[in-house]
Amino acid sequence: MAETRRSQKQRKEETSARLIDETIQCLLEFGYAGTNVKEICKRAGVTTGAIQHNFNSKQGLMIAVVRKLFKGFDEGIERLDPINSSLDQRIDNFFEHYWNVYINDQYYAVCEVLLAVRRDSELLRLNQKIRSEWLEDMRIFLELEFPDVEIDTTQKILIVLDM
């Protein structure tokens, strides 16, 4: 039985995913300063033009990496029904999820990129946008998960960020 040919879109998505995954591995191994396009492409099995084609630049690739890694902060958390679960259960669930995010090695890849943005105005601007999106997602989650806690959502977020 013949294999079906993958579409251009599928090939691009697969190449993008490989580039992102290999960038994360390079960040973990070499840090931001030691992560270079040549090594990323070698590991992903593509030419350097693939970064330009898929992300426009190394900065674009780094933003894609941060987007992927930040997804882990709010994806996969089990939503508990506030009516059928206690406040203690919901708090335990919340902190267990975030504890697992922060002990994951990929968290260190996020740190590498976030430290690097201080010196790159384009990365800094885009990172601020991603951070704002993440904080909005956090606000929505906290309002849904803890409607019975009478505290301003901004205060809830500040409490989480200080944890």
mmCIF file with all atom_site columns, C-alpha atoms in Angstrom:
data_model
loop_
_atom_site.group_PDB
_atom_site.id
_atom_site.type_symbol
_atom_site.label_atom_id
_atom_site.label_alt_id
_atom_site.label_comp_id
_atom_site.label_asym_id
_atom_site.label_entity_id
_atom_site.label_seq_id
_atom_site.pdbx_PDB_ins_code
_atom_site.Cartn_x
_atom_site.Cartn_y
_atom_site.Cartn_z
_atom_site.occupancy
_atom_site.B_iso_or_equiv
_atom_site.pdbx_formal_charge
_atom_site.auth_seq_id
_atom_site.auth_comp_id
_atom_site.auth_asym_id
_atom_site.auth_atom_id
_atom_site.pdbx_PDB_model_num
ATOM 1   C CA . MET A 1 1   ? 0.000   0.000  0.000  1.00 0.00 ? 1   MET A CA 1
ATOM 2   C CA . ALA A 1 2   ? 1.477   3.328  -1.042 1.00 0.00 ? 2   ALA A CA 1
ATOM 3   C CA . GLU A 1 3   ? 2.024   6.062  1.508  1.00 0.00 ? 3   GLU A CA 1
ATOM 4   C CA . THR A 1 4   ? 0.026   9.219  0.958  1.00 0.00 ? 4   THR A CA 1
ATOM 5   C CA . ARG A 1 5   ? 2.119   12.240 0.189  1.00 0.00 ? 5   ARG A CA 1
ATOM 6   C CA . ARG A 1 6   ? 2.148   14.859 2.915  1.00 0.00 ? 6   ARG A CA 1
ATOM 7   C CA . SER A 1 7   ? 0.863   18.281 1.980  1.00 0.00 ? 7   SER A CA 1
ATOM 8   C CA . GLN A 1 8   ? 3.088   21.357 1.889  1.00 0.00 ? 8   GLN A CA 1
ATOM 9   C CA . LYS A 1 9   ? 1.341   22.571 5.048  1.00 0.00 ? 9   LYS A CA 1
ATOM 10  C CA . GLN A 1 10  ? 2.040   19.283 6.859  1.00 0.00 ? 10  GLN A CA 1
ATOM 11  C CA . ARG A 1 11  ? 5.718   19.344 5.844  1.00 0.00 ? 11  ARG A CA 1
ATOM 12  C CA . LYS A 1 12  ? 6.054   22.954 6.996  1.00 0.00 ? 12  LYS A CA 1
ATOM 13  C CA . GLU A 1 13  ? 4.396   22.165 10.346 1.00 0.00 ? 13  GLU A CA 1
ATOM 14  C CA . GLU A 1 14  ? 6.664   19.148 10.864 1.00 0.00 ? 14  GLU A CA 1
ATOM 15  C CA . THR A 1 15  ? 9.778   21.174 9.995  1.00 0.00 ? 15  THR A CA 1
ATOM 16  C CA . SER A 1 16  ? 8.685   23.989 12.316 1.00 0.00 ? 16  SER A CA 1
ATOM 17  C CA . ALA A 1 17  ? 8.073   21.518 15.149 1.00 0.00 ? 17  ALA A CA 1
ATOM 18  C CA . ARG A 1 18  ? 11.513  19.907 14.659 1.00 0.00 ? 18  ARG A CA 1
ATOM 19  C CA . LEU A 1 19  ? 13.195  23.315 14.633 1.00 0.00 ? 19  LEU A CA 1
ATOM 20  C CA . ILE A 1 20  ? 11.398  24.354 17.817 1.00 0.00 ? 20  ILE A CA 1
ATOM 21  C CA . ASP A 1 21  ? 12.195  21.072 19.593 1.00 0.00 ? 21  ASP A CA 1
ATOM 22  C CA . GLU A 1 22  ? 15.866  21.187 18.586 1.00 0.00 ? 22  GLU A CA 1
ATOM 23  C CA . THR A 1 23  ? 16.103  24.830 19.647 1.00 0.00 ? 23  THR A CA 1
ATOM 24  C CA . ILE A 1 24  ? 14.788  23.885 23.081 1.00 0.00 ? 24  ILE A CA 1
ATOM 25  C CA . GLN A 1 25  ? 17.400  21.130 23.342 1.00 0.00 ? 25  GLN A CA 1
ATOM 26  C CA . CYS A 1 26  ? 20.164  23.540 22.298 1.00 0.00 ? 26  CYS A CA 1
ATOM 27  C CA . LEU A 1 27  ? 18.983  26.111 24.840 1.00 0.00 ? 27  LEU A CA 1
ATOM 28  C CA . LEU A 1 28  ? 19.133  23.464 27.556 1.00 0.00 ? 28  LEU A CA 1
ATOM 29  C CA . GLU A 1 29  ? 22.588  22.283 26.485 1.00 0.00 ? 29  GLU A CA 1
ATOM 30  C CA . PHE A 1 30  ? 24.308  25.529 25.477 1.00 0.00 ? 30  PHE A CA 1
ATOM 31  C CA . GLY A 1 31  ? 22.222  28.402 26.855 1.00 0.00 ? 31  GLY A CA 1
ATOM 32  C CA . TYR A 1 32  ? 20.942  31.225 24.687 1.00 0.00 ? 32  TYR A CA 1
ATOM 33  C CA . ALA A 1 33  ? 24.385  32.623 23.865 1.00 0.00 ? 33  ALA A CA 1
ATOM 34  C CA . GLY A 1 34  ? 25.636  29.217 22.702 1.00 0.00 ? 34  GLY A CA 1
ATOM 35  C CA . THR A 1 35  ? 22.557  28.341 20.672 1.00 0.00 ? 35  THR A CA 1
ATOM 36  C CA . ASN A 1 36  ? 23.176  29.019 17.016 1.00 0.00 ? 36  ASN A CA 1
ATOM 37  C CA . VAL A 1 37  ? 21.235  28.553 13.810 1.00 0.00 ? 37  VAL A CA 1
ATOM 38  C CA . LYS A 1 38  ? 23.790  26.188 12.283 1.00 0.00 ? 38  LYS A CA 1
ATOM 39  C CA . GLU A 1 39  ? 23.570  23.714 15.192 1.00 0.00 ? 39  GLU A CA 1
ATOM 40  C CA . ILE A 1 40  ? 19.777  23.907 15.373 1.00 0.00 ? 40  ILE A CA 1
ATOM 41  C CA . CYS A 1 41  ? 19.447  23.176 11.652 1.00 0.00 ? 41  CYS A CA 1
ATOM 42  C CA . LYS A 1 42  ? 21.995  20.366 11.776 1.00 0.00 ? 42  LYS A CA 1
ATOM 43  C CA . ARG A 1 43  ? 20.040  18.662 14.546 1.00 0.00 ? 43  ARG A CA 1
ATOM 44  C CA . ALA A 1 44  ? 16.716  19.223 12.786 1.00 0.00 ? 44  ALA A CA 1
ATOM 45  C CA . GLY A 1 45  ? 18.111  17.894 9.510  1.00 0.00 ? 45  GLY A CA 1
ATOM 46  C CA . VAL A 1 46  ? 17.318  21.037 7.512  1.00 0.00 ? 46  VAL A CA 1
ATOM 47  C CA . THR A 1 47  ? 19.177  23.915 5.891  1.00 0.00 ? 47  THR A CA 1
ATOM 48  C CA . THR A 1 48  ? 19.443  27.323 7.540  1.00 0.00 ? 48  THR A CA 1
ATOM 49  C CA . GLY A 1 49  ? 16.942  28.624 4.985  1.00 0.00 ? 49  GLY A CA 1
ATOM 50  C CA . ALA A 1 50  ? 14.260  26.608 6.819  1.00 0.00 ? 50  ALA A CA 1
ATOM 51  C CA . ILE A 1 51  ? 14.427  29.044 9.733  1.00 0.00 ? 51  ILE A CA 1
ATOM 52  C CA . GLN A 1 52  ? 13.976  31.993 7.384  1.00 0.00 ? 52  GLN A CA 1
ATOM 53  C CA . HIS A 1 53  ? 11.136  30.223 5.572  1.00 0.00 ? 53  HIS A CA 1
ATOM 54  C CA . ASN A 1 54  ? 9.291   29.120 8.728  1.00 0.00 ? 54  ASN A CA 1
ATOM 55  C CA . PHE A 1 55  ? 10.079  31.889 11.231 1.00 0.00 ? 55  PHE A CA 1
ATOM 56  C CA . ASN A 1 56  ? 11.621  34.795 9.265  1.00 0.00 ? 56  ASN A CA 1
ATOM 57  C CA . SER A 1 57  ? 14.572  35.019 11.693 1.00 0.00 ? 57  SER A CA 1
ATOM 58  C CA . LYS A 1 58  ? 16.273  33.514 14.736 1.00 0.00 ? 58  LYS A CA 1
ATOM 59  C CA . GLN A 1 59  ? 14.189  35.909 16.857 1.00 0.00 ? 59  GLN A CA 1
ATOM 60  C CA . GLY A 1 60  ? 11.022  34.575 15.245 1.00 0.00 ? 60  GLY A CA 1
ATOM 61  C CA . LEU A 1 61  ? 12.137  31.042 16.091 1.00 0.00 ? 61  LEU A CA 1
ATOM 62  C CA . MET A 1 62  ? 12.828  32.063 19.701 1.00 0.00 ? 62  MET A CA 1
ATOM 63  C CA . ILE A 1 63  ? 9.365   33.593 19.987 1.00 0.00 ? 63  ILE A CA 1
ATOM 64  C CA . ALA A 1 64  ? 7.876   30.333 18.697 1.00 0.00 ? 64  ALA A CA 1
ATOM 65  C CA . VAL A 1 65  ? 9.900   28.496 21.341 1.00 0.00 ? 65  VAL A CA 1
ATOM 66  C CA . VAL A 1 66  ? 8.606   30.790 24.089 1.00 0.00 ? 66  VAL A CA 1
ATOM 67  C CA . ARG A 1 67  ? 5.023   30.392 22.834 1.00 0.00 ? 67  ARG A CA 1
ATOM 68  C CA . LYS A 1 68  ? 5.351   26.609 22.922 1.00 0.00 ? 68  LYS A CA 1
ATOM 69  C CA . LEU A 1 69  ? 6.934   26.595 26.347 1.00 0.00 ? 69  LEU A CA 1
ATOM 70  C CA . PHE A 1 70  ? 4.454   29.060 27.836 1.00 0.00 ? 70  PHE A CA 1
ATOM 71  C CA . LYS A 1 71  ? 1.602   26.836 26.660 1.00 0.00 ? 71  LYS A CA 1
ATOM 72  C CA . GLY A 1 72  ? 2.767   24.361 29.276 1.00 0.00 ? 72  GLY A CA 1
ATOM 73  C CA . PHE A 1 73  ? 1.955   26.873 31.981 1.00 0.00 ? 73  PHE A CA 1
ATOM 74  C CA . ASP A 1 74  ? -1.781  26.668 31.404 1.00 0.00 ? 74  ASP A CA 1
ATOM 75  C CA . GLU A 1 75  ? -2.364  23.599 29.245 1.00 0.00 ? 75  GLU A CA 1
ATOM 76  C CA . GLY A 1 76  ? -3.110  20.284 30.805 1.00 0.00 ? 76  GLY A CA 1
ATOM 77  C CA . ILE A 1 77  ? -4.359  21.628 34.104 1.00 0.00 ? 77  ILE A CA 1
ATOM 78  C CA . GLU A 1 78  ? -7.379  19.695 35.252 1.00 0.00 ? 78  GLU A CA 1
ATOM 79  C CA . ARG A 1 79  ? -10.399 21.927 35.661 1.00 0.00 ? 79  ARG A CA 1
ATOM 80  C CA . LEU A 1 80  ? -12.296 21.168 38.831 1.00 0.00 ? 80  LEU A CA 1
ATOM 81  C CA . ASP A 1 81  ? -15.924 22.093 39.250 1.00 0.00 ? 81  ASP A CA 1
ATOM 82  C CA . PRO A 1 82  ? -16.096 24.726 42.020 1.00 0.00 ? 82  PRO A CA 1
ATOM 83  C CA . ILE A 1 83  ? -19.495 23.376 43.096 1.00 0.00 ? 83  ILE A CA 1
ATOM 84  C CA . ASN A 1 84  ? -18.378 19.747 43.452 1.00 0.00 ? 84  ASN A CA 1
ATOM 85  C CA . SER A 1 85  ? -14.859 20.235 44.801 1.00 0.00 ? 85  SER A CA 1
ATOM 86  C CA . SER A 1 86  ? -13.546 21.965 47.865 1.00 0.00 ? 86  SER A CA 1
ATOM 87  C CA . LEU A 1 87  ? -11.386 25.051 47.835 1.00 0.00 ? 87  LEU A CA 1
ATOM 88  C CA . ASP A 1 88  ? -8.526  22.954 49.235 1.00 0.00 ? 88  ASP A CA 1
ATOM 89  C CA . GLN A 1 89  ? -8.853  20.443 46.360 1.00 0.00 ? 89  GLN A CA 1
ATOM 90  C CA . ARG A 1 90  ? -8.794  23.229 43.772 1.00 0.00 ? 90  ARG A CA 1
ATOM 91  C CA . ILE A 1 91  ? -5.796  24.922 45.379 1.00 0.00 ? 91  ILE A CA 1
ATOM 92  C CA . ASP A 1 92  ? -3.916  21.598 45.575 1.00 0.00 ? 92  ASP A CA 1
ATOM 93  C CA . ASN A 1 93  ? -4.725  20.914 41.914 1.00 0.00 ? 93  ASN A CA 1
ATOM 94  C CA . PHE A 1 94  ? -3.538  24.374 40.876 1.00 0.00 ? 94  PHE A CA 1
ATOM 95  C CA . PHE A 1 95  ? -0.246  24.232 42.767 1.00 0.00 ? 95  PHE A CA 1
ATOM 96  C CA . GLU A 1 96  ? 0.506   20.651 41.737 1.00 0.00 ? 96  GLU A CA 1
ATOM 97  C CA . HIS A 1 97  ? 0.144   21.646 38.084 1.00 0.00 ? 97  HIS A CA 1
ATOM 98  C CA . TYR A 1 98  ? 2.406   24.669 38.421 1.00 0.00 ? 98  TYR A CA 1
ATOM 99  C CA . TRP A 1 99  ? 4.941   22.771 40.486 1.00 0.00 ? 99  TRP A CA 1
ATOM 100 C CA . ASN A 1 100 ? 5.219   20.244 37.637 1.00 0.00 ? 100 ASN A CA 1
ATOM 101 C CA . VAL A 1 101 ? 5.689   23.067 35.129 1.00 0.00 ? 101 VAL A CA 1
ATOM 102 C CA . TYR A 1 102 ? 8.508   24.632 37.124 1.00 0.00 ? 102 TYR A CA 1
ATOM 103 C CA . ILE A 1 103 ? 10.398  21.395 37.800 1.00 0.00 ? 103 ILE A CA 1
ATOM 104 C CA . ASN A 1 104 ? 10.290  20.443 34.105 1.00 0.00 ? 104 ASN A CA 1
ATOM 105 C CA . ASP A 1 105 ? 13.613  20.933 32.282 1.00 0.00 ? 105 ASP A CA 1
ATOM 106 C CA . GLN A 1 106 ? 11.885  22.958 29.581 1.00 0.00 ? 106 GLN A CA 1
ATOM 107 C CA . TYR A 1 107 ? 11.328  25.699 32.158 1.00 0.00 ? 107 TYR A CA 1
ATOM 108 C CA . TYR A 1 108 ? 15.080  26.368 31.977 1.00 0.00 ? 108 TYR A CA 1
ATOM 109 C CA . ALA A 1 109 ? 14.833  26.864 28.222 1.00 0.00 ? 109 ALA A CA 1
ATOM 110 C CA . VAL A 1 110 ? 12.184  29.536 28.874 1.00 0.00 ? 110 VAL A CA 1
ATOM 111 C CA . CYS A 1 111 ? 14.535  31.181 31.370 1.00 0.00 ? 111 CYS A CA 1
ATOM 112 C CA . GLU A 1 112 ? 17.354  31.263 28.802 1.00 0.00 ? 112 GLU A CA 1
ATOM 113 C CA . VAL A 1 113 ? 15.183  33.084 26.281 1.00 0.00 ? 113 VAL A CA 1
ATOM 114 C CA . LEU A 1 114 ? 13.654  35.408 28.861 1.00 0.00 ? 114 LEU A CA 1
ATOM 115 C CA . LEU A 1 115 ? 17.095  36.433 30.092 1.00 0.00 ? 115 LEU A CA 1
ATOM 116 C CA . ALA A 1 116 ? 18.196  37.085 26.518 1.00 0.00 ? 116 ALA A CA 1
ATOM 117 C CA . VAL A 1 117 ? 15.292  39.408 25.719 1.00 0.00 ? 117 VAL A CA 1
ATOM 118 C CA . ARG A 1 118 ? 16.795  42.109 27.890 1.00 0.00 ? 118 ARG A CA 1
ATOM 119 C CA . ARG A 1 119 ? 19.327  42.739 25.115 1.00 0.00 ? 119 ARG A CA 1
ATOM 120 C CA . ASP A 1 120 ? 17.060  42.327 22.101 1.00 0.00 ? 120 ASP A CA 1
ATOM 121 C CA . SER A 1 121 ? 14.323  44.938 21.657 1.00 0.00 ? 121 SER A CA 1
ATOM 122 C CA . GLU A 1 122 ? 12.364  42.857 19.114 1.00 0.00 ? 122 GLU A CA 1
ATOM 123 C CA . LEU A 1 123 ? 12.345  39.798 21.378 1.00 0.00 ? 123 LEU A CA 1
ATOM 124 C CA . LEU A 1 124 ? 11.480  41.976 24.365 1.00 0.00 ? 124 LEU A CA 1
ATOM 125 C CA . ARG A 1 125 ? 8.470   43.499 22.602 1.00 0.00 ? 125 ARG A CA 1
ATOM 126 C CA . LEU A 1 126 ? 7.175   40.141 21.416 1.00 0.00 ? 126 LEU A CA 1
ATOM 127 C CA . ASN A 1 127 ? 7.818   38.544 24.791 1.00 0.00 ? 127 ASN A CA 1
ATOM 128 C CA . GLN A 1 128 ? 5.804   41.258 26.499 1.00 0.00 ? 128 GLN A CA 1
ATOM 129 C CA . LYS A 1 129 ? 2.900   40.407 24.184 1.00 0.00 ? 129 LYS A CA 1
ATOM 130 C CA . ILE A 1 130 ? 3.162   36.696 25.028 1.00 0.00 ? 130 ILE A CA 1
ATOM 131 C CA . ARG A 1 131 ? 3.373   37.498 28.735 1.00 0.00 ? 131 ARG A CA 1
ATOM 132 C CA . SER A 1 132 ? 0.237   39.654 28.494 1.00 0.00 ? 132 SER A CA 1
ATOM 133 C CA . GLU A 1 133 ? -1.604  36.817 26.740 1.00 0.00 ? 133 GLU A CA 1
ATOM 134 C CA . TRP A 1 134 ? -0.480  34.364 29.420 1.00 0.00 ? 134 TRP A CA 1
ATOM 135 C CA . LEU A 1 135 ? -1.580  36.690 32.226 1.00 0.00 ? 135 LEU A CA 1
ATOM 136 C CA . GLU A 1 136 ? -4.991  37.096 30.568 1.00 0.00 ? 136 GLU A CA 1
ATOM 137 C CA . ASP A 1 137 ? -5.315  33.303 30.335 1.00 0.00 ? 137 ASP A CA 1
ATOM 138 C CA . MET A 1 138 ? -4.346  33.101 34.010 1.00 0.00 ? 138 MET A CA 1
ATOM 139 C CA . ARG A 1 139 ? -6.947  35.733 34.916 1.00 0.00 ? 139 ARG A CA 1
ATOM 140 C CA . ILE A 1 140 ? -9.689  33.806 33.119 1.00 0.00 ? 140 ILE A CA 1
ATOM 141 C CA . PHE A 1 141 ? -8.615  30.527 34.715 1.00 0.00 ? 141 PHE A CA 1
ATOM 142 C CA . LEU A 1 142 ? -8.593  32.019 38.219 1.00 0.00 ? 142 LEU A CA 1
ATOM 143 C CA . GLU A 1 143 ? -12.037 33.556 37.753 1.00 0.00 ? 143 GLU A CA 1
ATOM 144 C CA . LEU A 1 144 ? -13.458 30.217 36.581 1.00 0.00 ? 144 LEU A CA 1
ATOM 145 C CA . GLU A 1 145 ? -11.626 28.008 39.068 1.00 0.00 ? 145 GLU A CA 1
ATOM 146 C CA . PHE A 1 146 ? -12.037 30.193 42.153 1.00 0.00 ? 146 PHE A CA 1
ATOM 147 C CA . PRO A 1 147 ? -15.306 32.120 41.785 1.00 0.00 ? 147 PRO A CA 1
ATOM 148 C CA . ASP A 1 148 ? -16.003 31.607 45.485 1.00 0.00 ? 148 ASP A CA 1
ATOM 149 C CA . VAL A 1 149 ? -12.834 33.375 46.621 1.00 0.00 ? 149 VAL A CA 1
ATOM 150 C CA . GLU A 1 150 ? -13.602 37.017 47.186 1.00 0.00 ? 150 GLU A CA 1
ATOM 151 C CA . ILE A 1 151 ? -10.420 38.638 46.022 1.00 0.00 ? 151 ILE A CA 1
ATOM 152 C CA . ASP A 1 152 ? -9.727  40.782 43.001 1.00 0.00 ? 152 ASP A CA 1
ATOM 153 C CA . THR A 1 153 ? -8.404  38.732 40.061 1.00 0.00 ? 153 THR A CA 1
ATOM 154 C CA . THR A 1 154 ? -5.372  41.010 39.827 1.00 0.00 ? 154 THR A CA 1
ATOM 155 C CA . GLN A 1 155 ? -4.601  40.142 43.444 1.00 0.00 ? 155 GLN A CA 1
ATOM 156 C CA . LYS A 1 156 ? -4.999  36.421 42.630 1.00 0.00 ? 156 LYS A CA 1
ATOM 157 C CA . ILE A 1 157 ? -2.479  36.763 39.800 1.00 0.00 ? 157 ILE A CA 1
ATOM 158 C CA . LEU A 1 158 ? -0.032  38.652 42.008 1.00 0.00 ? 158 LEU A CA 1
ATOM 159 C CA . ILE A 1 159 ? -0.336  35.932 44.655 1.00 0.00 ? 159 ILE A CA 1
ATOM 160 C CA . VAL A 1 160 ? 0.399   33.271 42.013 1.00 0.00 ? 160 VAL A CA 1
ATOM 161 C CA . LEU A 1 161 ? 3.382   35.199 40.632 1.00 0.00 ? 161 LEU A CA 1
ATOM 162 C CA . ASP A 1 162 ? 4.798   35.521 44.147 1.00 0.00 ? 162 ASP A CA 1
ATOM 163 C CA . MET A 1 163 ? 4.445   31.816 44.903 1.00 0.00 ? 163 MET A CA 1
#
